[in-house]
Coordinates of C-alpha atoms in Angstrom, one line a residue:
Chain A
M225 CA 20.8 -5.8 -4.5
T226 CA 24.4 -6.8 -4.7
K227 CA 24.9 -5.8 -1.0
R228 CA 21.9 -7.9 0.0
R229 CA 23.1 -10.9 -1.9
T230 CA 26.6 -10.5 -0.4
I231 CA 25.1 -10.4 3.1
A232 CA 22.9 -13.4 2.4
I233 CA 25.8 -15.5 0.9
G234 CA 27.9 -14.5 4.0
C235 CA 25.1 -15.5 6.4
F236 CA 24.5 -18.8 4.5
G237 CA 28.3 -19.5 4.5
A238 CA 28.6 -18.7 8.2
V239 CA 25.6 -21.1 8.9
L240 CA 27.3 -23.8 6.9
T241 CA 30.7 -23.3 8.6
C242 CA 29.2 -23.3 12.1
L243 CA 27.2 -26.4 11.4
A244 CA 30.0 -28.1 9.6
A245 CA 32.5 -27.3 12.4
G246 CA 30.0 -28.6 14.9
C247 CA 28.9 -31.5 12.8
A248 CA 31.4 -34.1 14.0
S249 CA 29.4 -34.1 17.3
T250 CA 26.0 -33.1 15.9
G251 CA 23.8 -35.9 14.7
V252 CA 22.9 -39.4 15.6
E253 CA 24.2 -42.9 15.4
V254 CA 22.7 -45.5 13.0
W255 CA 20.8 -47.1 15.9
E256 CA 19.2 -43.8 16.9
R257 CA 17.4 -43.3 13.6
D258 CA 14.0 -44.8 14.5
I259 CA 12.1 -41.5 14.5
L260 CA 14.1 -40.0 11.6
A261 CA 13.1 -43.1 9.5
R262 CA 9.3 -42.3 9.8
P263 CA 7.7 -41.2 6.5
E264 CA 6.7 -37.8 7.9
M265 CA 10.3 -37.1 8.8
Q266 CA 11.6 -37.5 5.2
V267 CA 12.7 -34.3 3.5
D268 CA 10.4 -35.0 0.5
H269 CA 7.5 -36.3 2.5
R270 CA 5.0 -33.7 1.1
A271 CA 6.7 -33.3 -2.4
H272 CA 3.5 -34.0 -4.3
D273 CA 1.4 -31.4 -2.3
Q274 CA 4.3 -28.9 -2.1
A275 CA 4.6 -28.9 -5.9
I276 CA 0.9 -28.0 -6.2
D277 CA 1.3 -25.3 -3.5
D278 CA 4.4 -23.9 -5.2
H279 CA 2.5 -23.6 -8.5
I280 CA -0.5 -21.9 -6.8
Y281 CA 1.7 -19.3 -5.1
F282 CA 3.9 -18.8 -8.2
S283 CA 0.6 -17.9 -10.1
K284 CA -0.6 -15.5 -7.5
E285 CA 2.5 -13.9 -6.0
A286 CA 5.7 -12.2 -7.3
S287 CA 8.2 -14.6 -5.5
S288 CA 9.1 -18.2 -6.2
G289 CA 11.6 -20.9 -5.5
G290 CA 13.8 -21.6 -2.5
R291 CA 12.6 -25.1 -1.8
G292 CA 14.4 -26.4 -4.8
G293 CA 11.4 -27.9 -6.6
S294 CA 10.5 -27.2 -10.3
G295 CA 7.4 -27.8 -12.3
G296 CA 7.6 -26.3 -15.7
G297 CA 7.0 -22.8 -16.8
C298 CA 3.6 -21.2 -16.8
G299 CA 2.0 -18.3 -18.6
C300 CA 0.7 -17.1 -15.3
N301 CA 3.2 -14.6 -13.9
Chain B
M27 CA 28.4 -39.8 22.4
K28 CA 25.7 -40.3 24.9
K29 CA 26.1 -43.6 26.9
T30 CA 23.4 -46.0 26.0
S31 CA 22.7 -49.5 27.4
I32 CA 23.1 -52.5 25.1
R33 CA 19.5 -53.3 25.6
Q34 CA 18.4 -49.8 24.6
A35 CA 20.6 -49.9 21.5
L36 CA 19.3 -53.3 20.4
A37 CA 15.7 -52.1 21.0
A38 CA 16.2 -49.1 18.8
I39 CA 17.8 -51.1 16.0
A40 CA 14.9 -53.5 16.2
A41 CA 12.4 -50.7 16.0
T42 CA 14.2 -49.3 12.9
L43 CA 14.2 -52.7 11.2
V44 CA 10.6 -53.3 12.0
G45 CA 9.7 -49.9 10.8
S46 CA 11.6 -50.5 7.6
A47 CA 10.1 -54.0 7.3
V48 CA 6.6 -52.6 7.4
A49 CA 7.5 -50.0 4.8
H50 CA 9.1 -52.6 2.6
A51 CA 6.2 -55.1 3.0
A52 CA 4.3 -52.2 1.3
G53 CA 7.3 -51.7 -1.0
P54 CA 9.6 -48.7 -1.5
N55 CA 7.5 -47.4 -4.3
K56 CA 4.7 -44.8 -4.1
T57 CA 2.0 -43.2 -6.2
E58 CA 0.1 -40.1 -5.3
T59 CA -3.0 -38.9 -7.1
S60 CA -4.9 -35.8 -6.2
I61 CA -7.6 -33.6 -7.5
L62 CA -7.7 -29.9 -6.5
V63 CA -10.7 -27.6 -6.9
Y64 CA -9.6 -23.9 -6.7
S65 CA -12.1 -21.1 -6.5
E66 CA -11.6 -17.4 -6.2
R67 CA -14.6 -15.3 -5.1
Q68 CA -16.1 -13.8 -8.3
R69 CA -13.0 -14.5 -10.2
V70 CA -11.0 -17.5 -11.5
R71 CA -12.0 -21.2 -10.9
A72 CA -9.6 -24.1 -11.6
T73 CA -9.6 -27.8 -11.4
E74 CA -6.2 -29.6 -11.3
G75 CA -5.6 -33.3 -11.5
S76 CA -2.1 -34.5 -10.5
F77 CA -0.3 -37.8 -10.5
S78 CA 3.1 -38.7 -9.0
L79 CA 5.1 -41.9 -9.2
S80 CA 8.2 -42.8 -7.3
K81 CA 9.6 -46.2 -8.3
Q82 CA 12.8 -48.1 -7.7
L83 CA 14.3 -49.6 -10.9
Q84 CA 17.0 -52.1 -11.6
N85 CA 20.6 -51.3 -10.8
N86 CA 19.7 -48.9 -8.0
Y87 CA 18.1 -46.3 -10.4
S88 CA 15.0 -44.5 -9.1
L89 CA 12.3 -43.0 -11.3
N90 CA 10.3 -39.9 -10.3
L91 CA 7.4 -39.0 -12.5
R92 CA 4.7 -36.2 -12.2
L93 CA 1.9 -35.4 -14.5
T94 CA -0.5 -32.5 -14.1
I95 CA -3.5 -31.2 -15.9
D96 CA -5.2 -27.9 -15.1
G97 CA -8.4 -26.4 -16.4
L98 CA -8.9 -22.7 -15.6
T99 CA -11.8 -20.4 -16.4
G100 CA -13.5 -17.3 -15.0
A101 CA -12.7 -13.7 -14.7
T102 CA -9.2 -12.2 -14.3
P103 CA -8.3 -8.6 -13.7
T104 CA -7.0 -6.9 -16.8
G105 CA -4.9 -4.4 -14.9
G106 CA -7.2 -1.5 -15.9
S107 CA -8.5 1.0 -13.4
P108 CA -12.1 1.2 -12.1
S109 CA -14.2 4.2 -13.0
K110 CA -17.1 6.2 -11.5
Y111 CA -19.0 5.4 -14.6
A112 CA -19.8 2.1 -16.4
Q113 CA -17.0 1.3 -18.9
T114 CA -16.8 -0.6 -22.1
V115 CA -13.3 -1.8 -22.8
T116 CA -11.7 -3.9 -25.5
R117 CA -10.0 -7.2 -24.4
A118 CA -6.2 -7.1 -24.6
S119 CA -6.3 -10.0 -27.0
G120 CA -8.6 -8.0 -29.3
G121 CA -12.1 -8.9 -30.5
K122 CA -14.7 -8.9 -27.8
T123 CA -15.5 -5.9 -25.6
I124 CA -16.1 -6.1 -21.9
T125 CA -18.7 -4.1 -20.0
V126 CA -17.5 -3.0 -16.5
P127 CA -20.0 -1.8 -13.9
A128 CA -19.2 1.5 -12.2
G129 CA -16.6 1.3 -9.4
E130 CA -15.5 -2.2 -10.3
F131 CA -12.2 -3.6 -11.6
P132 CA -12.3 -4.4 -15.3
V133 CA -12.0 -8.2 -15.6
D134 CA -11.7 -10.4 -18.6
E135 CA -14.5 -12.9 -18.1
Y136 CA -13.6 -14.8 -21.2
F137 CA -10.4 -16.2 -19.6
K138 CA -10.0 -19.9 -20.3
D139 CA -7.0 -22.1 -20.3
T140 CA -5.9 -25.7 -20.1
R141 CA -2.4 -26.6 -19.1
F142 CA -0.5 -29.9 -19.2
A143 CA 2.7 -30.4 -17.3
A144 CA 5.0 -33.4 -17.0
E145 CA 8.2 -34.0 -15.0
A146 CA 10.4 -37.1 -15.4
G147 CA 13.5 -37.7 -13.4
I148 CA 16.0 -40.4 -12.8
S149 CA 18.3 -40.6 -9.8
K150 CA 21.1 -43.0 -8.8
P151 CA 23.3 -43.4 -5.7
I152 CA 27.0 -43.6 -6.3
G153 CA 29.0 -45.2 -3.6
G154 CA 27.4 -44.9 -0.2
E155 CA 27.3 -41.2 0.1
T156 CA 26.5 -39.6 -3.3
T157 CA 23.4 -39.3 -5.3
I158 CA 23.0 -37.8 -8.8
S159 CA 19.8 -37.0 -10.6
A160 CA 18.5 -35.6 -13.9
T161 CA 15.0 -34.3 -14.5
A162 CA 13.2 -33.2 -17.7
I163 CA 10.3 -30.7 -17.2
G164 CA 7.8 -29.5 -19.7
S165 CA 4.5 -27.7 -19.8
S166 CA 2.1 -26.8 -22.5
E167 CA -0.8 -24.3 -22.8
H168 CA -2.4 -23.1 -26.0
D169 CA -0.4 -19.8 -25.7
Y170 CA 2.6 -20.9 -23.6
K171 CA 5.1 -23.7 -23.8
S172 CA 8.0 -24.5 -21.6
L173 CA 10.8 -27.1 -21.7
G174 CA 13.6 -27.6 -19.3
L175 CA 16.2 -29.8 -17.7
S176 CA 17.5 -30.0 -14.1
L177 CA 20.7 -31.8 -12.9
G178 CA 21.4 -32.4 -9.3
A179 CA 23.9 -34.0 -7.0
S180 CA 24.1 -34.5 -3.3
R181 CA 26.6 -36.0 -0.8
D182 CA 26.3 -37.2 2.7
F183 CA 28.9 -36.5 5.4
N184 CA 29.2 -37.3 9.1
R185 CA 27.5 -40.7 9.2
H186 CA 24.7 -39.4 7.0
N187 CA 23.8 -36.7 9.4
T188 CA 24.9 -33.9 7.0
T189 CA 23.9 -33.6 3.4
L190 CA 25.1 -31.0 0.9
G191 CA 23.3 -30.8 -2.4
M192 CA 23.3 -28.7 -5.6
T193 CA 20.8 -28.4 -8.4
V194 CA 21.2 -26.6 -11.7
A195 CA 18.2 -26.0 -14.0
Y196 CA 17.6 -24.4 -17.3
S197 CA 14.3 -23.9 -19.2
R198 CA 13.2 -22.2 -22.4
D199 CA 9.7 -20.8 -22.5
V200 CA 7.9 -19.7 -25.6
I201 CA 4.8 -17.4 -25.4
N202 CA 2.4 -16.8 -28.3
P203 CA -0.7 -15.0 -27.1
V204 CA -4.2 -15.2 -28.5
G205 CA -4.6 -12.3 -31.0
G206 CA -0.8 -12.0 -31.4
F207 CA 1.5 -9.5 -29.7
A208 CA 0.9 -5.8 -29.5
D209 CA 3.8 -3.5 -28.9
S210 CA 4.0 -2.5 -25.2
Y211 CA 2.7 1.0 -24.5
T212 CA 0.5 1.0 -27.6
E213 CA -3.1 1.8 -27.1
V214 CA -5.6 -1.1 -26.6
G215 CA -8.2 -1.2 -29.4
E216 CA -5.9 0.7 -31.8
E217 CA -5.9 -0.7 -35.3
R218 CA -2.7 -2.8 -36.0
P219 CA -0.9 -2.8 -39.3
D220 CA -2.3 -5.5 -41.5
D221 CA 0.5 -6.1 -43.9
R222 CA 2.0 -9.5 -44.2
D223 CA 5.3 -8.7 -42.4
S224 CA 3.5 -7.0 -39.5
R225 CA 1.2 -10.0 -39.1
L226 CA 4.1 -12.5 -39.2
A227 CA 5.9 -10.5 -36.6
R228 CA 2.8 -10.2 -34.4
F229 CA 2.3 -14.0 -34.3
Q230 CA 6.0 -14.9 -33.9
G231 CA 6.5 -16.5 -30.5
K232 CA 8.7 -14.7 -27.9
V233 CA 11.2 -16.5 -25.8
K234 CA 12.2 -16.4 -22.1
R235 CA 15.2 -18.3 -20.8
V236 CA 15.3 -19.2 -17.2
G237 CA 18.3 -20.5 -15.2
D238 CA 18.3 -21.6 -11.6
V239 CA 20.9 -22.8 -9.1
V240 CA 20.0 -24.2 -5.7
V241 CA 22.5 -25.1 -3.0
S242 CA 21.0 -27.0 -0.1
F243 CA 22.3 -28.1 3.3
T244 CA 20.5 -30.6 5.5
Q245 CA 21.6 -31.4 9.1
V246 CA 20.3 -33.9 11.6
L247 CA 20.3 -32.1 14.9
D248 CA 19.1 -34.9 17.2
R249 CA 17.0 -38.1 17.2
K250 CA 13.9 -36.1 16.5
T251 CA 15.0 -33.0 14.5
F252 CA 16.5 -31.9 11.3
L253 CA 17.3 -28.5 9.8
R254 CA 17.4 -27.7 6.1
V255 CA 18.8 -24.4 4.6
N256 CA 18.8 -23.6 0.9
Y257 CA 20.1 -20.7 -1.2
A258 CA 18.5 -20.3 -4.6
L259 CA 19.7 -18.0 -7.4
G260 CA 17.7 -17.5 -10.5
R261 CA 18.1 -15.5 -13.7
S262 CA 15.7 -15.1 -16.5
S263 CA 16.1 -13.1 -19.7
G264 CA 13.7 -12.5 -22.6
Y265 CA 10.0 -11.6 -22.8
H266 CA 8.6 -11.0 -19.3
T267 CA 5.7 -8.8 -20.1
D268 CA 2.2 -10.2 -19.7
P269 CA 0.6 -9.7 -23.2
Y270 CA -2.9 -9.8 -21.7
K271 CA -2.4 -7.2 -19.0
I272 CA -3.0 -3.5 -19.6
I273 CA -2.6 -0.3 -17.6
S274 CA -4.9 2.6 -17.6
A275 CA -4.0 6.3 -18.1
V276 CA -6.2 8.3 -15.8
Q277 CA -7.1 12.0 -15.4
P278 CA -4.6 14.0 -13.3
A279 CA -5.4 14.8 -9.7
D280 CA -6.1 18.4 -10.5
S281 CA -8.5 17.8 -13.4
V282 CA -12.3 18.0 -13.3
D283 CA -12.6 14.2 -13.1
P284 CA -9.5 13.0 -11.2
G285 CA -8.7 9.3 -11.5
E286 CA -11.1 8.7 -14.4
P287 CA -9.5 6.3 -16.9
T288 CA -9.2 7.8 -20.4
R289 CA -7.2 5.2 -22.4
N290 CA -5.7 1.7 -21.8
F291 CA -2.2 0.7 -22.9
Y292 CA -0.4 -2.6 -23.1
E293 CA 2.0 -3.0 -20.1
R294 CA 5.8 -3.1 -20.3
R295 CA 8.2 -5.1 -18.1
P296 CA 12.0 -5.4 -18.2
D297 CA 13.8 -8.0 -20.3
E298 CA 15.7 -9.5 -17.4
R299 CA 15.1 -10.6 -13.8
N300 CA 17.6 -11.8 -11.2
R301 CA 16.1 -13.6 -8.2
N302 CA 17.5 -14.8 -4.8
A303 CA 15.9 -16.8 -2.1
V304 CA 17.1 -18.1 1.3
Y305 CA 14.9 -20.9 2.7
A306 CA 15.2 -22.5 6.1
E307 CA 13.1 -25.4 7.4
L308 CA 13.1 -27.1 10.9
R309 CA 11.2 -30.3 11.3
R310 CA 10.8 -31.9 14.7
H311 CA 8.9 -34.9 16.0
L312 CA 7.7 -34.4 19.5
A313 CA 5.1 -36.1 21.6
G314 CA 3.7 -38.1 18.7
A315 CA 3.3 -35.0 16.5
T316 CA 5.5 -33.7 13.7
T317 CA 6.0 -30.0 13.5
T318 CA 7.4 -28.2 10.5
L319 CA 8.4 -24.5 10.6
S320 CA 9.9 -22.8 7.5
Y321 CA 10.9 -19.3 6.4
R322 CA 11.8 -18.0 3.0
Y323 CA 13.3 -14.6 2.3
F324 CA 13.2 -13.6 -1.4
W325 CA 14.6 -10.6 -3.2
D326 CA 15.1 -9.7 -6.8
D327 CA 16.2 -6.8 -9.0
W328 CA 12.6 -5.8 -9.7
E329 CA 12.8 -4.7 -6.0
V330 CA 10.3 -7.3 -4.9
V331 CA 11.2 -8.3 -1.4
S332 CA 9.1 -11.0 0.3
H333 CA 8.9 -13.0 3.5
S334 CA 7.0 -16.4 3.8
V335 CA 6.5 -18.1 7.1
D336 CA 4.9 -21.6 7.0
A337 CA 4.0 -23.6 10.1
G338 CA 2.4 -27.1 10.1
L339 CA 1.6 -29.8 12.6
A340 CA 0.7 -33.4 11.9
F341 CA -0.7 -35.6 14.7
N342 CA -2.9 -38.6 15.2
V343 CA -6.4 -37.9 16.2
S344 CA -7.1 -41.5 16.7
R345 CA -5.2 -44.7 15.9
Q346 CA -6.2 -44.4 12.3
I347 CA -7.0 -40.7 11.6
T348 CA -4.3 -38.0 11.2
A349 CA -4.9 -34.3 11.2
S350 CA -2.6 -31.6 9.9
P351 CA -3.4 -28.0 10.4
R352 CA -1.3 -25.5 8.5
V353 CA -0.9 -21.8 8.4
R354 CA 1.2 -19.6 6.0
W355 CA 1.8 -15.9 6.3
Y356 CA 3.2 -14.0 3.3
H357 CA 4.2 -10.4 2.6
Q358 CA 5.7 -8.8 -0.5
T359 CA 6.8 -5.3 -1.4
Q360 CA 5.8 -4.0 -4.8
A361 CA 7.9 -4.3 -7.9
K362 CA 9.7 -1.0 -8.7
F363 CA 7.7 -0.5 -12.0
Y364 CA 4.4 -1.4 -10.5
R365 CA 1.9 1.4 -11.0
T366 CA -1.8 1.4 -10.1
F367 CA -2.2 3.6 -13.2
L368 CA -0.4 6.0 -15.5
I369 CA -1.3 9.7 -15.6
E370 CA -2.7 11.2 -18.8
G371 CA -0.4 13.9 -20.1
A372 CA 2.6 12.8 -18.0
A373 CA 5.6 11.0 -19.5
F374 CA 5.4 7.2 -19.3
P375 CA 8.1 5.6 -17.1
E376 CA 10.5 3.1 -18.7
Y377 CA 8.5 0.2 -17.5
A378 CA 5.0 -0.1 -16.0
S379 CA 2.6 -2.8 -14.9
A380 CA -0.7 -2.6 -13.0
D381 CA -0.7 -6.4 -12.5
S382 CA -1.8 -6.8 -8.8
R383 CA 0.5 -9.8 -8.4
L384 CA 3.4 -7.3 -8.5
A385 CA 1.8 -4.9 -6.0
G386 CA 2.7 -4.8 -2.3
F387 CA 0.4 -7.0 -0.3
S388 CA 0.0 -9.5 2.5
A389 CA -1.5 -12.9 2.3
V390 CA -2.6 -15.6 4.7
T391 CA -3.3 -19.3 4.1
A392 CA -5.1 -21.4 6.7
G393 CA -5.8 -25.0 6.1
L394 CA -6.5 -28.4 7.6
S395 CA -5.8 -31.9 6.2
V396 CA -7.4 -35.1 7.5
G397 CA -6.0 -38.4 6.5
V398 CA -7.6 -41.8 6.7
P399 CA -6.0 -45.2 5.8
V400 CA -8.0 -47.1 3.2
N401 CA -5.9 -50.3 3.6
P402 CA -2.5 -51.0 5.1
T403 CA -0.8 -49.6 2.0
S404 CA -3.0 -46.7 1.0
K405 CA -4.3 -43.4 2.5
L406 CA -7.0 -40.9 1.6
T407 CA -6.5 -37.3 2.5
L408 CA -8.9 -34.4 2.4
T409 CA -7.4 -30.9 2.6
T410 CA -9.4 -27.6 2.8
E411 CA -7.5 -24.3 2.6
Y412 CA -8.5 -20.7 2.6
Y413 CA -6.2 -18.1 1.0
L414 CA -6.7 -14.4 1.1
Q415 CA -4.6 -11.4 -0.3
R416 CA -5.0 -7.8 0.9
G417 CA -3.1 -4.9 -0.5
D418 CA -3.1 -1.1 -0.2
T419 CA -6.5 0.0 -1.7
S420 CA -5.7 3.7 -1.9
P421 CA -4.2 5.7 -4.9
P422 CA -0.4 6.3 -5.0
A423 CA 0.8 8.7 -2.3
D424 CA 2.0 11.2 -4.9
Y425 CA -1.4 11.2 -6.8
G426 CA -2.9 13.8 -4.4
A427 CA -6.6 13.0 -4.9
E428 CA -9.1 10.7 -3.2
L429 CA -10.9 8.3 -5.4
P430 CA -14.4 6.8 -4.9
F431 CA -13.2 3.2 -5.4
E432 CA -10.5 0.8 -4.1
L433 CA -7.3 0.2 -6.1
F434 CA -6.2 -3.2 -5.0
P435 CA -8.4 -6.1 -6.1
K436 CA -8.9 -8.3 -3.0
L437 CA -8.4 -12.0 -3.4
D438 CA -10.3 -14.7 -1.5
V439 CA -9.7 -18.3 -2.4
I440 CA -11.1 -21.6 -1.3
M441 CA -9.1 -24.7 -2.2
I442 CA -10.3 -28.3 -1.7
R443 CA -8.0 -31.2 -2.4
L444 CA -8.6 -34.9 -2.3
G445 CA -5.5 -37.0 -2.4
Y446 CA -4.8 -40.8 -2.6
A447 CA -1.4 -42.2 -1.7
H448 CA -0.5 -45.8 -2.4
N449 CA 2.7 -47.6 -1.4
F450 CA 3.7 -50.7 -3.3

């Protein structure tokens, strides 16, 4: 388990480093944000439905989390 | 930087401002109300009402509120094994007995629960690049209560193209099952000590503490695309056993009646669980449609390893109507202490649970949402989804005998959700 976590942290760190190193040239200018401003392009666009989905899957499966949401404990798993 | 004509730049700025103006004519605030009807074939049925509010307050504070109420009823598998013969088994919570037809999974048909959950959070930008937030979360059922707090912070870099965020959460759950606790690995139906101290101990709530840390990274890739990558770490300690779940001891493979359940015992799970998840999401707007593709890899020290792949598409069917088909594929390996049954006469392992949610299985969800505007600021959405779970239905490889019934309870679920979103 420790080895798997080390690999995952290493991969995550590599992704961050690559993206950060390239981020000076990755991205858009302020005047290029027309599409990114659309409601369906917001990170939390489906927050309400995702919270319901996360609770259903938490109740019926052994895994949880990752997306960062929360919703209170539950006597279901 | 790509060369762009002054006219193109002004047109894009105008489009952004017009878009913002339309949103702000409706206001930056939003409510979402939904009702979900959840129905498992021959098993649990649930109805859930949910309300979310997102509101800008004075001094740049934002309020996020979510209230949920669930009502559940129906039949839930006890964890016990099927038999060639009809069975009469005692409920894990004591009292009533359940009659189980031959070849079928014992289910507790008296299962009934109502749950209330509430989440209230405040967030505030600091300077132009940082946002901090605090959220209180709680839930209450007749036998389970949870209270927690989550603190978050995020910072933008690179002209708001890159966002780094971190959330730390802690919750304390207290469980107090109907009928009180029975010691794990004691036999179901056995008479429990009736003295005052034993009764007090049996009805004393047990605690589970849960801590979570999530680190997130969001990057705009181009005008139409962003990528999000999260790493989540979780640790829980305390009571993890399900007091309503049992595990059967069955006749050995070389007996006259192999696989026949003889006795039922309360299950036993470890006191600790360490979880990890890596989540990646790519969202792209292309040809008038928004596509979302996400993947989560999960692993923990119970040896559950899972993959979740989620793909969704949102597009306009007509000027007014939007359609969003979605599909999810999921696979998990079994927990290291998952057992379909214990074997009569053999030593019990340190931990054991026959809860099928800890078994190895694959699951698929397929769904379709259709959205219709009610007026310029409100939208009605109807979502229909079908979820199914399929696991290995055969006895453990080392059991060495065929059995005349399947050992993974298939799950088929229909979910229908009606949602109303209002911007103001």
